[in-house]
CSV table of N, CA and C in Angstrom, one decimal:
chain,number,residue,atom,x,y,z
F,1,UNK,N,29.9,40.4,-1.4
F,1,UNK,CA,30.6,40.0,-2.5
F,1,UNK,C,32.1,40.0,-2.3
F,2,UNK,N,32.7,41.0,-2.1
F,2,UNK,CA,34.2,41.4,-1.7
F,2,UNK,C,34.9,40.7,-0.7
F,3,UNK,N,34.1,40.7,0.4
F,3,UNK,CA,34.5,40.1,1.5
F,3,UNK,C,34.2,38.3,1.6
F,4,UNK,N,33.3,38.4,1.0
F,4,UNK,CA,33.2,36.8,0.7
F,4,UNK,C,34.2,36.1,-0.1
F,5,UNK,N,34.8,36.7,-1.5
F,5,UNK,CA,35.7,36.8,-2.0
F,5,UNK,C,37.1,36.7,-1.4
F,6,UNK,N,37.3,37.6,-0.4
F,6,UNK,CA,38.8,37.3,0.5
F,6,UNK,C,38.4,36.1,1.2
F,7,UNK,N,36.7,35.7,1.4
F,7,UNK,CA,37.5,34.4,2.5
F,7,UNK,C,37.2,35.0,4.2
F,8,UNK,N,36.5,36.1,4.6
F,8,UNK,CA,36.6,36.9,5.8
F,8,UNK,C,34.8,37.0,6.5
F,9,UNK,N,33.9,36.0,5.3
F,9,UNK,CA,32.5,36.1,5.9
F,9,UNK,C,32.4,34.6,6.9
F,10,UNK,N,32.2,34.7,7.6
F,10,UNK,CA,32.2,33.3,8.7
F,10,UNK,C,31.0,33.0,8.2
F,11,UNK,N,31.3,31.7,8.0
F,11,UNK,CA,30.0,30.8,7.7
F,11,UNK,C,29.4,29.9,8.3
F,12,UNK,N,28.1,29.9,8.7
F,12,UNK,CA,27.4,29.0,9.9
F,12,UNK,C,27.4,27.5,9.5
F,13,UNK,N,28.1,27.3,10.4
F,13,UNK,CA,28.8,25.7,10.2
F,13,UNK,C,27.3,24.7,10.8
F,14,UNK,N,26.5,23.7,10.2
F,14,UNK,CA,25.4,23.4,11.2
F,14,UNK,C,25.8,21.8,11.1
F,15,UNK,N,25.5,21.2,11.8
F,15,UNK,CA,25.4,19.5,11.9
F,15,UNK,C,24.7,19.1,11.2
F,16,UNK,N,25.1,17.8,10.8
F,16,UNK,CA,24.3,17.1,9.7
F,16,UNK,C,22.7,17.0,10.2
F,17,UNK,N,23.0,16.6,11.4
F,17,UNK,CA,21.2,16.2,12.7
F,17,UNK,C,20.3,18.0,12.0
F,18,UNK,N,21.3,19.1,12.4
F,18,UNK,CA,20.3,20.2,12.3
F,18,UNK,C,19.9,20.5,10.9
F,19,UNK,N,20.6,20.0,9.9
F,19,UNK,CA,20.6,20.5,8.7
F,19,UNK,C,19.1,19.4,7.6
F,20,UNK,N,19.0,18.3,8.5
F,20,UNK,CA,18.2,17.2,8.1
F,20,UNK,C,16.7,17.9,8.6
F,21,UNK,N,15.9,17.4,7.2
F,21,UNK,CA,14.2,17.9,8.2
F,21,UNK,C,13.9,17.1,8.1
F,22,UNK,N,13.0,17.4,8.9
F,22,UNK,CA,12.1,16.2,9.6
F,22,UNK,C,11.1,15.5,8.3
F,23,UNK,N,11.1,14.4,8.6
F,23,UNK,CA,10.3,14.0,7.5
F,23,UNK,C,8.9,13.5,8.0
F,24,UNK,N,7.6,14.2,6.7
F,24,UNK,CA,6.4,13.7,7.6
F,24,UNK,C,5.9,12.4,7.3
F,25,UNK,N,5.4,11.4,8.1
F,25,UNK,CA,5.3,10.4,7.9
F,25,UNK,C,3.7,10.2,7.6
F,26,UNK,N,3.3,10.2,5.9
F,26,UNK,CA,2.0,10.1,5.8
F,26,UNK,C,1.9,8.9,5.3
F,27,UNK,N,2.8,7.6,4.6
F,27,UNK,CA,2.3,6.6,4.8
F,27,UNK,C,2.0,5.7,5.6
F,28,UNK,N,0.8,5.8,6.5
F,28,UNK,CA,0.2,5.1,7.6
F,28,UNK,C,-0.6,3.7,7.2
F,29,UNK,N,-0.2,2.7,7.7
F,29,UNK,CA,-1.3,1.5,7.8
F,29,UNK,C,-2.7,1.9,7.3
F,30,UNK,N,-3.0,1.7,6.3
F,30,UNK,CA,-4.5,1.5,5.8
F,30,UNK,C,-4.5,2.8,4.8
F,31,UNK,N,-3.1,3.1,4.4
F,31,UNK,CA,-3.5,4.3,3.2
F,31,UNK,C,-3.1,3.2,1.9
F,32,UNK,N,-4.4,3.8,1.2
F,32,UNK,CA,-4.1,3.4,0.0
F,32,UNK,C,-3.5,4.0,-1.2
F,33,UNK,N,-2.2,3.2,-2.1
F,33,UNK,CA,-1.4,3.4,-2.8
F,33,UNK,C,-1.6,2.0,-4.2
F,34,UNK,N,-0.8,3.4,-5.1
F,34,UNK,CA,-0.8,2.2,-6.6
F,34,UNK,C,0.5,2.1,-6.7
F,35,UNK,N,0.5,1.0,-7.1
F,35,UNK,CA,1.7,0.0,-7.5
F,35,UNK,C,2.5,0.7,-8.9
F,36,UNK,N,3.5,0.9,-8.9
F,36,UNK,CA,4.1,1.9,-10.6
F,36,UNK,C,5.2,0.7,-11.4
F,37,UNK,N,5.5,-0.5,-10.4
F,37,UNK,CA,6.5,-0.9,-11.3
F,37,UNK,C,6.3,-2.8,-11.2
F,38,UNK,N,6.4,-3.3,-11.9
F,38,UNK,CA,6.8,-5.0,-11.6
F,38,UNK,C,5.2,-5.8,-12.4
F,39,UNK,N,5.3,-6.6,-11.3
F,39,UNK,CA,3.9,-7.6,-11.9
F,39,UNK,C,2.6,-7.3,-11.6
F,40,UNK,N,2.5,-6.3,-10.2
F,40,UNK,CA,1.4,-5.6,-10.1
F,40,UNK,C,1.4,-3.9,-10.5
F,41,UNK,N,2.1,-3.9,-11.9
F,41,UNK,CA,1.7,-2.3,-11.8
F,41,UNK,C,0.3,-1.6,-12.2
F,42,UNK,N,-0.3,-0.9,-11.9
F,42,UNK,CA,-1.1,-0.3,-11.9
F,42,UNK,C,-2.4,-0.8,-10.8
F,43,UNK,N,-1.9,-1.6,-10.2
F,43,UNK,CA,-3.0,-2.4,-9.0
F,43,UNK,C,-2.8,-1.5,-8.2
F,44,UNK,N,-3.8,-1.3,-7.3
F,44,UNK,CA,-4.5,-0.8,-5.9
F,44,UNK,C,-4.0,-1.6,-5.2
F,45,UNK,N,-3.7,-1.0,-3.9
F,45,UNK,CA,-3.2,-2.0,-2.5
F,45,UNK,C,-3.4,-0.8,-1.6
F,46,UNK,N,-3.3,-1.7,-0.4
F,46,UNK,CA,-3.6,-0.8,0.8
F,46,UNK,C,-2.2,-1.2,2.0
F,47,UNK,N,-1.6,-0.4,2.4
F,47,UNK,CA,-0.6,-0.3,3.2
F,47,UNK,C,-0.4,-1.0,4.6
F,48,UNK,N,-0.3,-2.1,4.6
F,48,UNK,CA,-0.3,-2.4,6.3
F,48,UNK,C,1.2,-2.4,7.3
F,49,UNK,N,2.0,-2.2,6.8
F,49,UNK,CA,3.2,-1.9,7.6
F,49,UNK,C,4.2,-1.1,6.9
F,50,UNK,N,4.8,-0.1,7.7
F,50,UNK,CA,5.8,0.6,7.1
F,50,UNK,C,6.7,0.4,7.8
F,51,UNK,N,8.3,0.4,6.6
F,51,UNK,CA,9.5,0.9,7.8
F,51,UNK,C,10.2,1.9,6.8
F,52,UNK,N,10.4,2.8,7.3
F,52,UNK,CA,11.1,3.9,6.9
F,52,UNK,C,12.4,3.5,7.1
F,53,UNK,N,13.3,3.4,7.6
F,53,UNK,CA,14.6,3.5,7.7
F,53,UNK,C,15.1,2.1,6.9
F,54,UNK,N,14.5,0.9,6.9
F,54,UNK,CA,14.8,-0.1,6.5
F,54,UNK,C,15.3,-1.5,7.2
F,55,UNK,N,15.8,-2.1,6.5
F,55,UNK,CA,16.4,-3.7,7.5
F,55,UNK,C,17.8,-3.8,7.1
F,56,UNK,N,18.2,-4.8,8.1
F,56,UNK,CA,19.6,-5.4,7.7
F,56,UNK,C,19.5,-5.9,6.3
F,57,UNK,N,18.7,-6.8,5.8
F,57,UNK,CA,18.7,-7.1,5.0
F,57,UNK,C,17.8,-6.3,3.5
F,58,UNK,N,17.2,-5.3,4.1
F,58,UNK,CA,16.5,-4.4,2.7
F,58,UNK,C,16.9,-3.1,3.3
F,59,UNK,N,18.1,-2.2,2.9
F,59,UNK,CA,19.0,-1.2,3.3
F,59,UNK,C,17.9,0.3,2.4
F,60,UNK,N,16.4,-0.1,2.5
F,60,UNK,CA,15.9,0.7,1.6
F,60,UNK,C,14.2,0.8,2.3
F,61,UNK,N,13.8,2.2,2.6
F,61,UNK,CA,12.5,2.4,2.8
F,61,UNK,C,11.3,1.9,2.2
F,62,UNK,N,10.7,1.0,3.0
F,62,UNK,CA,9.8,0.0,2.3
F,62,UNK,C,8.7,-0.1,3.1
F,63,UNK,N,7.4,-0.9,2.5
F,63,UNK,CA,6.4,-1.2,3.4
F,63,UNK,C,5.5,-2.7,2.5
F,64,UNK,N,4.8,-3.7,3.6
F,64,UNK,CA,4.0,-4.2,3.6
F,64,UNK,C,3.1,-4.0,2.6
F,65,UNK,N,2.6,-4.5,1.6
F,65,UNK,CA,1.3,-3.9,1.4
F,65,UNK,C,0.4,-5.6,0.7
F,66,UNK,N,-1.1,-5.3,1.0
F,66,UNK,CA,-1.9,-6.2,0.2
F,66,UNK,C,-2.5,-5.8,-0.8
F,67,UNK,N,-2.9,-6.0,-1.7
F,67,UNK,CA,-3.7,-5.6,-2.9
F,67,UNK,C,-4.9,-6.2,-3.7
F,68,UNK,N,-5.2,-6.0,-4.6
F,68,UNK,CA,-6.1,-6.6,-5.5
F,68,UNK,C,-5.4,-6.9,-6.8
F,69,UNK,N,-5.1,-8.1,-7.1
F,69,UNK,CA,-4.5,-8.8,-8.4
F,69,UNK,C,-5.8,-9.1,-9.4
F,70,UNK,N,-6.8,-9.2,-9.0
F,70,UNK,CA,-7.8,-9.5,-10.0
F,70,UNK,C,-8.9,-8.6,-9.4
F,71,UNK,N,-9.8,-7.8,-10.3
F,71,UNK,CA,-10.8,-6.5,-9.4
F,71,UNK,C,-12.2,-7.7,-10.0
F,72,UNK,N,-12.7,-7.9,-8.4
F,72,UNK,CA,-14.3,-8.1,-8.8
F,72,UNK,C,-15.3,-7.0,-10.4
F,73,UNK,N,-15.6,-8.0,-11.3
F,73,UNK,CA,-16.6,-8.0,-11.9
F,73,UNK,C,-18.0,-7.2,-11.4
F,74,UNK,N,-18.6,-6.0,-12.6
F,74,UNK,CA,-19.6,-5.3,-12.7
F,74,UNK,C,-20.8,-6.0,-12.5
F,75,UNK,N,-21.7,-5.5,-10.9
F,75,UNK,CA,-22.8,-6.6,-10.6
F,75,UNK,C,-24.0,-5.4,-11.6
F,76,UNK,N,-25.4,-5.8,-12.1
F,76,UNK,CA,-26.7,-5.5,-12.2
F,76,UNK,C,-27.2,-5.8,-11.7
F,77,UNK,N,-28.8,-5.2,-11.4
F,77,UNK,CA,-29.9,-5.9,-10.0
F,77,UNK,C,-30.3,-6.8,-10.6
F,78,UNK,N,-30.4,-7.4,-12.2
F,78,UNK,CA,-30.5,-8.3,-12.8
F,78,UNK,C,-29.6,-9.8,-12.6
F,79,UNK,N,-29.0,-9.7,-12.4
F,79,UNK,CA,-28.1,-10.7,-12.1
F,79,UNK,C,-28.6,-11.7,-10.7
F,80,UNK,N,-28.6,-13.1,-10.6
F,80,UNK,CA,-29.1,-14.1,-9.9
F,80,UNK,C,-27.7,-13.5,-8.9
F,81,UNK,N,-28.2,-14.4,-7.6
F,81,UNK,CA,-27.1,-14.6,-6.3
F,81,UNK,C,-26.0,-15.1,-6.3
F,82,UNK,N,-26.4,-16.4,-7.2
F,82,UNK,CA,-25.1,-16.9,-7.9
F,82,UNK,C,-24.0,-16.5,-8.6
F,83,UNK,N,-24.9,-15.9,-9.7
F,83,UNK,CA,-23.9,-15.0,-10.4
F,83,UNK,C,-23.0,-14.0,-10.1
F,84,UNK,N,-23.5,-13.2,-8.9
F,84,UNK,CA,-23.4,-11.9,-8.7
F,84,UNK,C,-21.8,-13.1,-7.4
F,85,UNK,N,-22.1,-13.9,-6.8
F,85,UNK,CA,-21.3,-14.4,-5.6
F,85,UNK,C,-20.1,-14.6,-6.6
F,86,UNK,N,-20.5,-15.4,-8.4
F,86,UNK,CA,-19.2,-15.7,-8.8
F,86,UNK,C,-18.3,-13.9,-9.3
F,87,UNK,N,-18.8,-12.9,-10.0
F,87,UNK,CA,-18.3,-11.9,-9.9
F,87,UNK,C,-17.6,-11.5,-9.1
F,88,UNK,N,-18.3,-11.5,-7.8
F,88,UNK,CA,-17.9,-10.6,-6.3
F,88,UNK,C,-16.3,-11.4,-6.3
F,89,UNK,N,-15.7,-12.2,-6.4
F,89,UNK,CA,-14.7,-12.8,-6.2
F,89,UNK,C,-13.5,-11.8,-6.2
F,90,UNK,N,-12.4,-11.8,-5.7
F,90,UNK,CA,-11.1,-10.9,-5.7
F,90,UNK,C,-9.9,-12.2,-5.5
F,91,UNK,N,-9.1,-11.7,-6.2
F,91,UNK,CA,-7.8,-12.3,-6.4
F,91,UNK,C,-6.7,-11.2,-5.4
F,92,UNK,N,-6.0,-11.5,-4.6
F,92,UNK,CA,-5.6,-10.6,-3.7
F,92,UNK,C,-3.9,-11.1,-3.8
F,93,UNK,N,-3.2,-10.3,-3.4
F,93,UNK,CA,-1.9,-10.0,-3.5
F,93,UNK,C,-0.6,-10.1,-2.0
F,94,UNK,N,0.0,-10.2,-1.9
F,94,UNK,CA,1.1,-9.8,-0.7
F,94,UNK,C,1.9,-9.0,-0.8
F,95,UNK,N,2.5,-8.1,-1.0
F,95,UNK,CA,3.9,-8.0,-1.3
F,95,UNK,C,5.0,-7.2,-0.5
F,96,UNK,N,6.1,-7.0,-0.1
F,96,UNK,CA,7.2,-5.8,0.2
F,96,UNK,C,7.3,-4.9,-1.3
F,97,UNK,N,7.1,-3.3,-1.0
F,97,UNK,CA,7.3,-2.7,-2.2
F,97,UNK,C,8.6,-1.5,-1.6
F,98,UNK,N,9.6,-1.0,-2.3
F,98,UNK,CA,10.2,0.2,-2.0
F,98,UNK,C,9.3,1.1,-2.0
F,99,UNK,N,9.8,2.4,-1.1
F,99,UNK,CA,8.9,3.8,-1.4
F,99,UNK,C,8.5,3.9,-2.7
F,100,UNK,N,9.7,3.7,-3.4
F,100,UNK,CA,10.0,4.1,-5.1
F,100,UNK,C,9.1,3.5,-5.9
F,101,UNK,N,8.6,2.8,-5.2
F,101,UNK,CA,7.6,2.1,-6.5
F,101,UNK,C,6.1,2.4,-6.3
F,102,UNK,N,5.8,2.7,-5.3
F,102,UNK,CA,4.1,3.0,-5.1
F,102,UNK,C,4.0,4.5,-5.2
F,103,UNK,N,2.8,4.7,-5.3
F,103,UNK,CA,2.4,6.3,-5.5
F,103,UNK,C,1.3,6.2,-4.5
F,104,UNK,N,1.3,7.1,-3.4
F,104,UNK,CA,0.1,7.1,-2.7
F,104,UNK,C,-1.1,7.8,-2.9
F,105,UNK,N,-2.4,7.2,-2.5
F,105,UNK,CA,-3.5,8.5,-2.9
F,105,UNK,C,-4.4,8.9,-1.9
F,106,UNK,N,-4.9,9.9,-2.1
F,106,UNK,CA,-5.6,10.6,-0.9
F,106,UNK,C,-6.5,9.7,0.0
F,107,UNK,N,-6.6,8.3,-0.5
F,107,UNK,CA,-7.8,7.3,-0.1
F,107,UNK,C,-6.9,6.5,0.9
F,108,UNK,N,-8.0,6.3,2.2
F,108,UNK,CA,-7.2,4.9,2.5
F,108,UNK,C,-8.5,4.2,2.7
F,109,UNK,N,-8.3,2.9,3.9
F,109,UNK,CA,-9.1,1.7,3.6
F,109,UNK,C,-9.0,1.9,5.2
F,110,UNK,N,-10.4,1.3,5.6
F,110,UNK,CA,-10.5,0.8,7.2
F,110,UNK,C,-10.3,-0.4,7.1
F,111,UNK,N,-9.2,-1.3,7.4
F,111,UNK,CA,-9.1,-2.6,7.3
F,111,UNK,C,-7.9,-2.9,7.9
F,112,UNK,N,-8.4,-4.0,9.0
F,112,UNK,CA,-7.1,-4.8,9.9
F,112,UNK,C,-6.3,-5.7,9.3
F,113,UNK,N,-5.4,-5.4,9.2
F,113,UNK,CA,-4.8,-6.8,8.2
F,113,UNK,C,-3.7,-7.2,8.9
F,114,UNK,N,-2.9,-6.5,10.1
F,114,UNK,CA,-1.7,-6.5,10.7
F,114,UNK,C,-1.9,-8.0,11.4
F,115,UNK,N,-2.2,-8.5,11.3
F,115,UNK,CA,-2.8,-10.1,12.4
F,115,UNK,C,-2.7,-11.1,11.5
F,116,UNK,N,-3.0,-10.5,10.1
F,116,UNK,CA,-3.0,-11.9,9.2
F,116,UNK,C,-1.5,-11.8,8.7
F,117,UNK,N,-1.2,-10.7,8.1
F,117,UNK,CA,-0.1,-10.4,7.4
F,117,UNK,C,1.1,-9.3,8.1
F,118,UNK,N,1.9,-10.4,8.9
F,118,UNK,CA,3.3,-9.9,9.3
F,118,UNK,C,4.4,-10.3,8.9
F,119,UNK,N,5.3,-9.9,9.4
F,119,UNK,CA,6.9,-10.2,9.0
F,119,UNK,C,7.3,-11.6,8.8
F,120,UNK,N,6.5,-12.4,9.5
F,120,UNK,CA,7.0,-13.9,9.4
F,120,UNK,C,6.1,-14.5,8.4
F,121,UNK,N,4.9,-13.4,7.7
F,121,UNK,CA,4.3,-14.4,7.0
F,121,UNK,C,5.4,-14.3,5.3
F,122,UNK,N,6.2,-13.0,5.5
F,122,UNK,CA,6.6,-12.4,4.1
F,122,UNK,C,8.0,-13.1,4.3
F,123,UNK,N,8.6,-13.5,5.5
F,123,UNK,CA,9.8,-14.7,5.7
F,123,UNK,C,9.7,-15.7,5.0
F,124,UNK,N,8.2,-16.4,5.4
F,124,UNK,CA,8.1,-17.8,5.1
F,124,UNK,C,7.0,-17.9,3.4
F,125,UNK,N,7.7,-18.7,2.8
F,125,UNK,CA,6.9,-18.7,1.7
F,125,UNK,C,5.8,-19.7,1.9
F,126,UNK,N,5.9,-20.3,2.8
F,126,UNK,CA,5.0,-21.7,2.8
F,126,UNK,C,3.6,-20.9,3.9
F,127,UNK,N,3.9,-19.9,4.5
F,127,UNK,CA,2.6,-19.6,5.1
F,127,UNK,C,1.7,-18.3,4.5
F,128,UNK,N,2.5,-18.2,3.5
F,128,UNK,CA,1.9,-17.0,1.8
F,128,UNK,C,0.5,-17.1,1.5
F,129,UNK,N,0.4,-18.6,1.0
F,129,UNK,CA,-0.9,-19.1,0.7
F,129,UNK,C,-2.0,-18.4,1.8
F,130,UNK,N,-2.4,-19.3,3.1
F,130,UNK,CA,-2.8,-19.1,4.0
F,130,UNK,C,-3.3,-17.8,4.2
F,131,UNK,N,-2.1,-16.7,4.2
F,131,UNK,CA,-2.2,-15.6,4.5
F,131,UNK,C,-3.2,-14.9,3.8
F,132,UNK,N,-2.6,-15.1,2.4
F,132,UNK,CA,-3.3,-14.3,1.1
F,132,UNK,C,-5.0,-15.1,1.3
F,133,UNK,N,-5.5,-16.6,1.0
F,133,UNK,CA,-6.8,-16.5,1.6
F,133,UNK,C,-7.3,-15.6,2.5
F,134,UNK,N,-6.8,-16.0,3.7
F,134,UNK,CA,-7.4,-14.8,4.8
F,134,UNK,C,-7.5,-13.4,4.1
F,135,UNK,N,-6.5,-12.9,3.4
F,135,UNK,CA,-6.8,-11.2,3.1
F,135,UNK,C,-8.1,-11.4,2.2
F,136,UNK,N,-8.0,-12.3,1.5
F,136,UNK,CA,-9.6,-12.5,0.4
F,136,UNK,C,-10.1,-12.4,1.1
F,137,UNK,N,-10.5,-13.3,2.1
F,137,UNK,CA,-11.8,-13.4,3.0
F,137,UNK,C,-12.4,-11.8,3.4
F,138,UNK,N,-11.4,-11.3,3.9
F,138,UNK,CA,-11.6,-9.5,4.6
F,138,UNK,C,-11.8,-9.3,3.5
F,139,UNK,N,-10.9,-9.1,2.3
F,139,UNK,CA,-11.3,-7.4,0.8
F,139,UNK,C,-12.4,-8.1,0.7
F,140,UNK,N,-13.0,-9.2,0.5
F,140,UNK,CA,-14.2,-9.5,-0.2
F,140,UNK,C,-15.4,-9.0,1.1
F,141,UNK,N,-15.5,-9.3,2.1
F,141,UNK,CA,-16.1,-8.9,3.4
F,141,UNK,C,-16.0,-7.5,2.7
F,142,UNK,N,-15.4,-6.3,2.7
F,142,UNK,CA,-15.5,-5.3,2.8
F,142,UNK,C,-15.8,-4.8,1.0
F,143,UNK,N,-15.7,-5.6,0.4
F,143,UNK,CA,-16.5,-5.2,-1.1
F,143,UNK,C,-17.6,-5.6,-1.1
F,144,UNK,N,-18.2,-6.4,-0.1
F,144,UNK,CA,-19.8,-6.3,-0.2
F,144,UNK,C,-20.4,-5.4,0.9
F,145,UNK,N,-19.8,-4.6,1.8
F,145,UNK,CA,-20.4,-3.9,2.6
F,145,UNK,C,-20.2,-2.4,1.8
F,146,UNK,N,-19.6,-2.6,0.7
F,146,UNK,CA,-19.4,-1.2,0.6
F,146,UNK,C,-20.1,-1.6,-1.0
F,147,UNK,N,-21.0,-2.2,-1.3
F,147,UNK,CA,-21.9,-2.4,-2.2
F,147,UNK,C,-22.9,-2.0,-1.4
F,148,UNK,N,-23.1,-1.9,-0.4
F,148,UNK,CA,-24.0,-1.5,0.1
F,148,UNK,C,-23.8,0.2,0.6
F,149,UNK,N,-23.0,0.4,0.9
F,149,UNK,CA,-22.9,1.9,1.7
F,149,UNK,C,-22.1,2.9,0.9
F,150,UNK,N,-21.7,2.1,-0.5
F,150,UNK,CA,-21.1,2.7,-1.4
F,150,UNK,C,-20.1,3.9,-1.0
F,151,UNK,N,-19.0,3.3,0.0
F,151,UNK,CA,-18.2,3.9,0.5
F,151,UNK,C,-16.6,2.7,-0.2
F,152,UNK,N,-15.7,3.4,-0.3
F,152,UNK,CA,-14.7,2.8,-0.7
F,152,UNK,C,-15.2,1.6,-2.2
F,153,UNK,N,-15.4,2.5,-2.9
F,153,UNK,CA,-16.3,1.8,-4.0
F,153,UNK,C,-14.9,1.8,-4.6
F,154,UNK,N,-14.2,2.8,-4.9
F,154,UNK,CA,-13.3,3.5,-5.9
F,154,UNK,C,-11.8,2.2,-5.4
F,155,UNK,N,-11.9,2.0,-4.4
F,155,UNK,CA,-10.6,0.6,-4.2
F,155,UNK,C,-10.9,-0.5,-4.7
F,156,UNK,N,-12.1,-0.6,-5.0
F,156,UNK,CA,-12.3,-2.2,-5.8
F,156,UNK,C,-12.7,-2.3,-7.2
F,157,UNK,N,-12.4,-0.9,-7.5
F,157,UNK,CA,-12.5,-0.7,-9.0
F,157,UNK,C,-11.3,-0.6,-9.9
F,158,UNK,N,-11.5,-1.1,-11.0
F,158,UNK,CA,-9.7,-1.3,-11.8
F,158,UNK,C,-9.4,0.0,-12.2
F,159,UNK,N,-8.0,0.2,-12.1
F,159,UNK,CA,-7.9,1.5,-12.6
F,159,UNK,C,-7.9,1.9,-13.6
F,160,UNK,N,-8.0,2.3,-14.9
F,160,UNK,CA,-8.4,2.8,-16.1
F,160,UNK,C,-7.3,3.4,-16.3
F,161,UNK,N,-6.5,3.2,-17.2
F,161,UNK,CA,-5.4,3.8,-18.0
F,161,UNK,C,-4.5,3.3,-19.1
């Protein structure tokens, strides 16, 4: 107290580098996160690229992500093949989101999407379309395999709130 008071306790001076922790990097490609703000809030999406530090032009930790804009429809074993093909349908999404806007959850997704959806597709608006088919093609591939193995059920379900 006293001596700190005169000004006489030396104080450990550290660098900004040692004073910074390390930060752990748990959003990985294929974790799945909800959307908190904009036109898709409360949608499911799954993570396909991160950049932490940011861009020239987006000065702000962000990442890639695809999602579900419209959630396949409740099948019964009653329901014809037809019917059940027109439910199964998914409306799918693109977008860049800040950290700040998603919430991550303990779930992720086994799914490749880095081939369809990269940096040049989120450049160009004209190859958007294209892209986003392709991602339908996969979420829907992977919402009927997991009607069957009833694994990853809970990502193609709307969220309730």
């Amino acid at each position: 107290g006293l001596l700190a008071a005169q000004g006489r306790v030396a104080r450990a001076t550290m660098t900004k580098e040692e004073t910074e922790v390390k930060k752990t990097k748990f959003l990985k490609a294929g974790k799945v996160v909800i959307l908190l703000t904009g036109r898709y809030a409360g949608k499911k999406a799954v993570v396909i690229k991160t950049q932490d530090d940011g861009t020239a032009d987006r000065a702000y930790g962000f990442c890639i992500v695809a999602g579900i804009d419209k959630y396949p429809l409740k099948i019964t074993n009653k329901m014809s093949q037809k019917r059940i093909a027109k439910r199964s349908r998914i409306k799918p999404f693109i977008k860049v989101v800040n950290y700040n806007h998603i919430m991550p959850t303990r779930y992720s997704l086994e799914v490749d999407l880095k081939t369809i959806v990269n940096q040049e597709v989120i450049n160009r608006p004209d190859a958007r379309p294209n892209a986003r088919k392709e991602v339908k093609k996969v979420l829907e591939e992977k919402y009927q395999t997991s009607l069957k193995t009833n694994k990853n059920r809970w990502f193609f379900n709307k969220l309730r709130f």
